[in-house]
Amino acid sequence: MKRFAFLIAAAALAGCGVETASTAATAAALKKQELEQGKKTLEQAQQKIGNAMEQMQQSEQSREAAEK
C-alpha cells in the first residue's frame, strides 16, 4: 500500500514538472513572437523616417531650384 501511495505521489509530482516545463516553453514562444513583432515595428518606423527624410530633401532641392 505504501508503495502504491509513493507511485501516485511520484506521478503527481512528475505531472507538475511537465506542466511547468510546458508553461515555460509557451512563455518563451510568446516572448520570441513579441521580439519579432518589435523588430518588425522598428524596421517599419525606420523606413517611414527614411522616407520622410527623403521627401524633405527633395522638397528642399525643389525649393532651391525654384529660387535660382
mmCIF file of N, CA, C and O in Angstrom:
data_model
loop_
_atom_site.group_PDB
_atom_site.id
_atom_site.type_symbol
_atom_site.label_atom_id
_atom_site.label_comp_id
_atom_site.label_asym_id
_atom_site.label_seq_id
_atom_site.Cartn_x
_atom_site.Cartn_y
_atom_site.Cartn_z
ATOM 1 N N MET A 1 0.830 -1.190 0.000
ATOM 2 C CA MET A 1 0.000 0.000 0.000
ATOM 3 C C MET A 1 0.877 1.258 0.000
ATOM 4 O O MET A 1 0.573 2.210 -0.691
ATOM 5 N N LYS A 2 1.942 1.237 0.818
ATOM 6 C CA LYS A 2 2.831 2.397 0.866
ATOM 7 C C LYS A 2 3.477 2.625 -0.491
ATOM 8 O O LYS A 2 3.660 3.760 -0.915
ATOM 9 N N ARG A 3 3.809 1.519 -1.140
ATOM 10 C CA ARG A 3 4.450 1.619 -2.456
ATOM 11 C C ARG A 3 3.494 2.262 -3.463
ATOM 12 O O ARG A 3 3.896 3.077 -4.288
ATOM 13 N N PHE A 4 2.232 1.880 -3.410
ATOM 14 C CA PHE A 4 1.222 2.429 -4.306
ATOM 15 C C PHE A 4 1.064 3.937 -4.075
ATOM 16 O O PHE A 4 0.998 4.721 -5.028
ATOM 17 N N ALA A 5 1.015 4.359 -2.809
ATOM 18 C CA ALA A 5 0.887 5.776 -2.479
ATOM 19 C C ALA A 5 2.111 6.548 -2.966
ATOM 20 O O ALA A 5 1.995 7.668 -3.473
ATOM 21 N N PHE A 6 3.280 5.911 -2.831
ATOM 22 C CA PHE A 6 4.511 6.547 -3.302
ATOM 23 C C PHE A 6 4.466 6.749 -4.819
ATOM 24 O O PHE A 6 4.847 7.794 -5.329
ATOM 25 N N LEU A 7 3.997 5.738 -5.549
ATOM 26 C CA LEU A 7 3.907 5.832 -7.004
ATOM 27 C C LEU A 7 2.931 6.926 -7.431
ATOM 28 O O LEU A 7 3.197 7.678 -8.370
ATOM 29 N N ILE A 8 1.823 7.029 -6.742
ATOM 30 C CA ILE A 8 0.844 8.077 -7.060
ATOM 31 C C ILE A 8 1.451 9.461 -6.793
ATOM 32 O O ILE A 8 1.324 10.379 -7.604
ATOM 33 N N ALA A 9 2.126 9.597 -5.659
ATOM 34 C CA ALA A 9 2.762 10.880 -5.331
ATOM 35 C C ALA A 9 3.837 11.221 -6.350
ATOM 36 O O ALA A 9 3.949 12.367 -6.804
ATOM 37 N N ALA A 10 4.642 10.237 -6.760
ATOM 38 C CA ALA A 10 5.698 10.474 -7.746
ATOM 39 C C ALA A 10 5.103 10.876 -9.090
ATOM 40 O O ALA A 10 5.600 11.786 -9.765
ATOM 41 N N ALA A 11 4.020 10.209 -9.485
ATOM 42 C CA ALA A 11 3.364 10.543 -10.752
ATOM 43 C C ALA A 11 2.790 11.955 -10.704
ATOM 44 O O ALA A 11 2.875 12.714 -11.685
ATOM 45 N N ALA A 12 2.215 12.340 -9.586
ATOM 46 C CA ALA A 12 1.651 13.687 -9.455
ATOM 47 C C ALA A 12 2.746 14.738 -9.538
ATOM 48 O O ALA A 12 2.586 15.763 -10.211
ATOM 49 N N LEU A 13 3.853 14.492 -8.872
ATOM 50 C CA LEU A 13 4.959 15.445 -8.928
ATOM 51 C C LEU A 13 5.562 15.522 -10.323
ATOM 52 O O LEU A 13 5.926 16.591 -10.796
ATOM 53 N N ALA A 14 5.668 14.409 -11.004
ATOM 54 C CA ALA A 14 6.190 14.397 -12.373
ATOM 55 C C ALA A 14 5.264 15.184 -13.281
ATOM 56 O O ALA A 14 5.714 15.916 -14.162
ATOM 57 N N GLY A 15 3.968 15.047 -13.065
ATOM 58 C CA GLY A 15 2.994 15.804 -13.852
ATOM 59 C C GLY A 15 3.157 17.301 -13.662
ATOM 60 O O GLY A 15 3.057 18.074 -14.606
ATOM 61 N N CYS A 16 3.463 17.721 -12.454
ATOM 62 C CA CYS A 16 3.687 19.142 -12.187
ATOM 63 C C CYS A 16 4.914 19.642 -12.940
ATOM 64 O O CYS A 16 4.926 20.749 -13.458
ATOM 65 N N GLY A 17 5.928 18.829 -12.990
ATOM 66 C CA GLY A 17 7.144 19.218 -13.706
ATOM 67 C C GLY A 17 6.884 19.386 -15.182
ATOM 68 O O GLY A 17 7.376 20.317 -15.812
ATOM 69 N N VAL A 18 6.091 18.498 -15.747
ATOM 70 C CA VAL A 18 5.762 18.585 -17.172
ATOM 71 C C VAL A 18 4.956 19.847 -17.438
ATOM 72 O O VAL A 18 5.198 20.557 -18.408
ATOM 73 N N GLU A 19 4.009 20.132 -16.567
ATOM 74 C CA GLU A 19 3.186 21.330 -16.739
ATOM 75 C C GLU A 19 4.039 22.586 -16.644
ATOM 76 O O GLU A 19 3.887 23.514 -17.430
ATOM 77 N N THR A 20 4.954 22.618 -15.699
ATOM 78 C CA THR A 20 5.844 23.770 -15.540
ATOM 79 C C THR A 20 6.716 23.949 -16.770
ATOM 80 O O THR A 20 6.890 25.064 -17.255
ATOM 81 N N ALA A 21 7.241 22.855 -17.286
ATOM 82 C CA ALA A 21 8.095 22.931 -18.467
ATOM 83 C C ALA A 21 7.302 23.417 -19.677
ATOM 84 O O ALA A 21 7.792 24.239 -20.453
ATOM 85 N N SER A 22 6.083 22.942 -19.833
ATOM 86 C CA SER A 22 5.290 23.373 -20.986
ATOM 87 C C SER A 22 4.881 24.837 -20.845
ATOM 88 O O SER A 22 4.824 25.564 -21.820
ATOM 89 N N THR A 23 4.616 25.273 -19.622
ATOM 90 C CA THR A 23 4.288 26.682 -19.393
ATOM 91 C C THR A 23 5.485 27.569 -19.720
ATOM 92 O O THR A 23 5.339 28.611 -20.361
ATOM 93 N N ALA A 24 6.663 27.137 -19.327
ATOM 94 C CA ALA A 24 7.877 27.907 -19.627
ATOM 95 C C ALA A 24 8.128 27.956 -21.127
ATOM 96 O O ALA A 24 8.503 29.001 -21.663
ATOM 97 N N ALA A 25 7.889 26.852 -21.813
ATOM 98 C CA ALA A 25 8.082 26.825 -23.268
ATOM 99 C C ALA A 25 7.083 27.753 -23.956
ATOM 100 O O ALA A 25 7.439 28.467 -24.898
ATOM 101 N N THR A 26 5.868 27.765 -23.483
ATOM 102 C CA THR A 26 4.854 28.648 -24.052
ATOM 103 C C THR A 26 5.224 30.111 -23.821
ATOM 104 O O THR A 26 5.115 30.941 -24.727
ATOM 105 N N ALA A 27 5.673 30.426 -22.626
ATOM 106 C CA ALA A 27 6.077 31.804 -22.316
ATOM 107 C C ALA A 27 7.258 32.223 -23.182
ATOM 108 O O ALA A 27 7.298 33.348 -23.687
ATOM 109 N N ALA A 28 8.197 31.313 -23.391
ATOM 110 C CA ALA A 28 9.352 31.629 -24.237
ATOM 111 C C ALA A 28 8.921 31.861 -25.679
ATOM 112 O O ALA A 28 9.417 32.779 -26.344
ATOM 113 N N ALA A 29 7.979 31.073 -26.175
ATOM 114 C CA ALA A 29 7.483 31.241 -27.542
ATOM 115 C C ALA A 29 6.777 32.585 -27.689
ATOM 116 O O ALA A 29 6.946 33.281 -28.704
ATOM 117 N N LEU A 30 6.012 32.974 -26.679
ATOM 118 C CA LEU A 30 5.327 34.271 -26.727
ATOM 119 C C LEU A 30 6.332 35.421 -26.709
ATOM 120 O O LEU A 30 6.176 36.410 -27.432
ATOM 121 N N LYS A 31 7.368 35.304 -25.893
ATOM 122 C CA LYS A 31 8.402 36.344 -25.840
ATOM 123 C C LYS A 31 9.087 36.469 -27.196
ATOM 124 O O LYS A 31 9.366 37.573 -27.656
ATOM 125 N N LYS A 32 9.359 35.339 -27.825
ATOM 126 C CA LYS A 32 10.005 35.356 -29.136
ATOM 127 C C LYS A 32 9.120 36.082 -30.144
ATOM 128 O O LYS A 32 9.609 36.897 -30.924
ATOM 129 N N GLN A 33 7.822 35.798 -30.120
ATOM 130 C CA GLN A 33 6.894 36.480 -31.023
ATOM 131 C C GLN A 33 6.877 37.983 -30.753
ATOM 132 O O GLN A 33 6.851 38.784 -31.688
ATOM 133 N N GLU A 34 6.887 38.357 -29.486
ATOM 134 C CA GLU A 34 6.896 39.779 -29.127
ATOM 135 C C GLU A 34 8.152 40.459 -29.660
ATOM 136 O O GLU A 34 8.093 41.573 -30.187
ATOM 137 N N LEU A 35 9.298 39.792 -29.516
ATOM 138 C CA LEU A 35 10.555 40.358 -30.003
ATOM 139 C C LEU A 35 10.535 40.514 -31.527
ATOM 140 O O LEU A 35 10.952 41.546 -32.058
ATOM 141 N N GLU A 36 10.028 39.498 -32.214
ATOM 142 C CA GLU A 36 9.961 39.564 -33.672
ATOM 143 C C GLU A 36 9.031 40.689 -34.113
ATOM 144 O O GLU A 36 9.334 41.417 -35.056
ATOM 145 N N GLN A 37 7.902 40.837 -33.435
ATOM 146 C CA GLN A 37 6.967 41.911 -33.773
ATOM 147 C C GLN A 37 7.581 43.271 -33.484
ATOM 148 O O GLN A 37 7.411 44.213 -34.249
ATOM 149 N N GLY A 38 8.327 43.368 -32.396
ATOM 150 C CA GLY A 38 9.002 44.619 -32.073
ATOM 151 C C GLY A 38 10.034 44.984 -33.120
ATOM 152 O O GLY A 38 10.153 46.153 -33.511
ATOM 153 N N LYS A 39 10.774 44.002 -33.604
ATOM 154 C CA LYS A 39 11.762 44.256 -34.660
ATOM 155 C C LYS A 39 11.079 44.728 -35.929
ATOM 156 O O LYS A 39 11.551 45.652 -36.595
ATOM 157 N N LYS A 40 9.938 44.094 -36.254
ATOM 158 C CA LYS A 40 9.179 44.490 -37.440
ATOM 159 C C LYS A 40 8.711 45.939 -37.321
ATOM 160 O O LYS A 40 8.817 46.724 -38.260
ATOM 161 N N THR A 41 8.183 46.273 -36.164
ATOM 162 C CA THR A 41 7.690 47.625 -35.924
ATOM 163 C C THR A 41 8.833 48.635 -36.024
ATOM 164 O O THR A 41 8.672 49.709 -36.620
ATOM 165 N N LEU A 42 9.988 48.300 -35.468
ATOM 166 C CA LEU A 42 11.146 49.178 -35.533
ATOM 167 C C LEU A 42 11.585 49.390 -36.981
ATOM 168 O O LEU A 42 11.855 50.515 -37.395
ATOM 169 N N GLU A 43 11.634 48.316 -37.754
ATOM 170 C CA GLU A 43 12.023 48.425 -39.160
ATOM 171 C C GLU A 43 11.048 49.304 -39.935
ATOM 172 O O GLU A 43 11.451 50.128 -40.761
ATOM 173 N N GLN A 44 9.753 49.140 -39.664
ATOM 174 C CA GLN A 44 8.741 49.951 -40.342
ATOM 175 C C GLN A 44 8.898 51.422 -39.968
ATOM 176 O O GLN A 44 8.788 52.305 -40.829
ATOM 177 N N ALA A 45 9.147 51.692 -38.705
ATOM 178 C CA ALA A 45 9.331 53.071 -38.259
ATOM 179 C C ALA A 45 10.570 53.684 -38.909
ATOM 180 O O ALA A 45 10.539 54.832 -39.365
ATOM 181 N N GLN A 46 11.655 52.912 -38.979
ATOM 182 C CA GLN A 46 12.876 53.416 -39.606
ATOM 183 C C GLN A 46 12.646 53.701 -41.082
ATOM 184 O O GLN A 46 13.140 54.700 -41.620
ATOM 185 N N GLN A 47 11.879 52.846 -41.741
ATOM 186 C CA GLN A 47 11.587 53.055 -43.157
ATOM 187 C C GLN A 47 10.746 54.323 -43.351
ATOM 188 O O GLN A 47 11.007 55.121 -44.255
ATOM 189 N N LYS A 48 9.768 54.526 -42.492
ATOM 190 C CA LYS A 48 8.937 55.731 -42.589
ATOM 191 C C LYS A 48 9.771 56.987 -42.350
ATOM 192 O O LYS A 48 9.596 57.998 -43.027
ATOM 193 N N ILE A 49 10.661 56.922 -41.385
ATOM 194 C CA ILE A 49 11.533 58.069 -41.105
ATOM 195 C C ILE A 49 12.434 58.335 -42.304
ATOM 196 O O ILE A 49 12.616 59.486 -42.712
ATOM 197 N N GLY A 50 12.983 57.273 -42.885
ATOM 198 C CA GLY A 50 13.830 57.425 -44.067
ATOM 199 C C GLY A 50 13.069 58.046 -45.225
ATOM 200 O O GLY A 50 13.586 58.940 -45.914
ATOM 201 N N ASN A 51 11.837 57.610 -45.441
ATOM 202 C CA ASN A 51 11.002 58.176 -46.499
ATOM 203 C C ASN A 51 10.706 59.653 -46.236
ATOM 204 O O ASN A 51 10.746 60.473 -47.160
ATOM 205 N N ALA A 52 10.421 59.983 -45.009
ATOM 206 C CA ALA A 52 10.136 61.378 -44.666
ATOM 207 C C ALA A 52 11.374 62.245 -44.880
ATOM 208 O O ALA A 52 11.271 63.367 -45.403
ATOM 209 N N MET A 53 12.540 61.742 -44.505
ATOM 210 C CA MET A 53 13.788 62.499 -44.713
ATOM 211 C C MET A 53 14.030 62.711 -46.202
ATOM 212 O O MET A 53 14.420 63.797 -46.629
ATOM 213 N N GLU A 54 13.792 61.686 -46.989
ATOM 214 C CA GLU A 54 13.990 61.778 -48.435
ATOM 215 C C GLU A 54 13.041 62.810 -49.045
ATOM 216 O O GLU A 54 13.442 63.622 -49.884
ATOM 217 N N GLN A 55 11.804 62.813 -48.601
ATOM 218 C CA GLN A 55 10.835 63.789 -49.096
ATOM 219 C C GLN A 55 11.250 65.207 -48.716
ATOM 220 O O GLN A 55 11.108 66.141 -49.507
ATOM 221 N N MET A 56 11.767 65.371 -47.496
ATOM 222 C CA MET A 56 12.216 66.697 -47.069
ATOM 223 C C MET A 56 13.388 67.169 -47.928
ATOM 224 O O MET A 56 13.441 68.344 -48.327
ATOM 225 N N GLN A 57 14.307 66.280 -48.248
ATOM 226 C CA GLN A 57 15.447 66.643 -49.084
ATOM 227 C C GLN A 57 14.987 67.017 -50.487
ATOM 228 O O GLN A 57 15.461 68.002 -51.066
ATOM 229 N N GLN A 58 14.059 66.255 -51.031
ATOM 230 C CA GLN A 58 13.548 66.562 -52.359
ATOM 231 C C GLN A 58 12.818 67.896 -52.360
ATOM 232 O O GLN A 58 12.953 68.691 -53.293
ATOM 233 N N SER A 59 12.066 68.153 -51.313
ATOM 234 C CA SER A 59 11.352 69.423 -51.199
ATOM 235 C C SER A 59 12.340 70.579 -51.114
ATOM 236 O O SER A 59 12.158 71.621 -51.752
ATOM 237 N N GLU A 60 13.391 70.393 -50.332
ATOM 238 C CA GLU A 60 14.423 71.422 -50.198
ATOM 239 C C GLU A 60 15.109 71.678 -51.538
ATOM 240 O O GLU A 60 15.334 72.832 -51.920
ATOM 241 N N GLN A 61 15.426 70.600 -52.266
ATOM 242 C CA GLN A 61 16.076 70.748 -53.570
ATOM 243 C C GLN A 61 15.155 71.451 -54.560
ATOM 244 O O GLN A 61 15.598 72.300 -55.332
ATOM 245 N N SER A 62 13.883 71.133 -54.521
ATOM 246 C CA SER A 62 12.912 71.779 -55.420
ATOM 247 C C SER A 62 12.795 73.259 -55.097
ATOM 248 O O SER A 62 12.746 74.110 -55.998
ATOM 249 N N ARG A 63 12.794 73.604 -53.825
ATOM 250 C CA ARG A 63 12.684 74.993 -53.420
ATOM 251 C C ARG A 63 13.932 75.776 -53.835
ATOM 252 O O ARG A 63 13.839 76.904 -54.333
ATOM 253 N N GLU A 64 15.114 75.161 -53.658
ATOM 254 C CA GLU A 64 16.351 75.815 -54.056
ATOM 255 C C GLU A 64 16.399 76.017 -55.562
ATOM 256 O O GLU A 64 16.857 77.065 -56.040
ATOM 257 N N ALA A 65 15.928 75.032 -56.314
ATOM 258 C CA ALA A 65 15.911 75.154 -57.769
ATOM 259 C C ALA A 65 14.957 76.243 -58.207
ATOM 260 O O ALA A 65 15.233 76.970 -59.178
ATOM 261 N N ALA A 66 13.858 76.402 -57.512
ATOM 262 C CA ALA A 66 12.869 77.430 -57.867
ATOM 263 C C ALA A 66 13.391 78.826 -57.555
ATOM 264 O O ALA A 66 13.043 79.795 -58.224
ATOM 265 N N GLU A 67 14.249 78.960 -56.537
ATOM 266 C CA GLU A 67 14.801 80.260 -56.168
ATOM 267 C C GLU A 67 15.828 80.746 -57.172
ATOM 268 O O GLU A 67 16.075 81.945 -57.280
ATOM 269 N N LYS A 68 16.478 79.833 -57.901
ATOM 270 C CA LYS A 68 17.530 80.226 -58.840
ATOM 271 C C LYS A 68 17.004 80.807 -60.091
ATOM 272 O O LYS A 68 16.140 80.962 -60.668
#
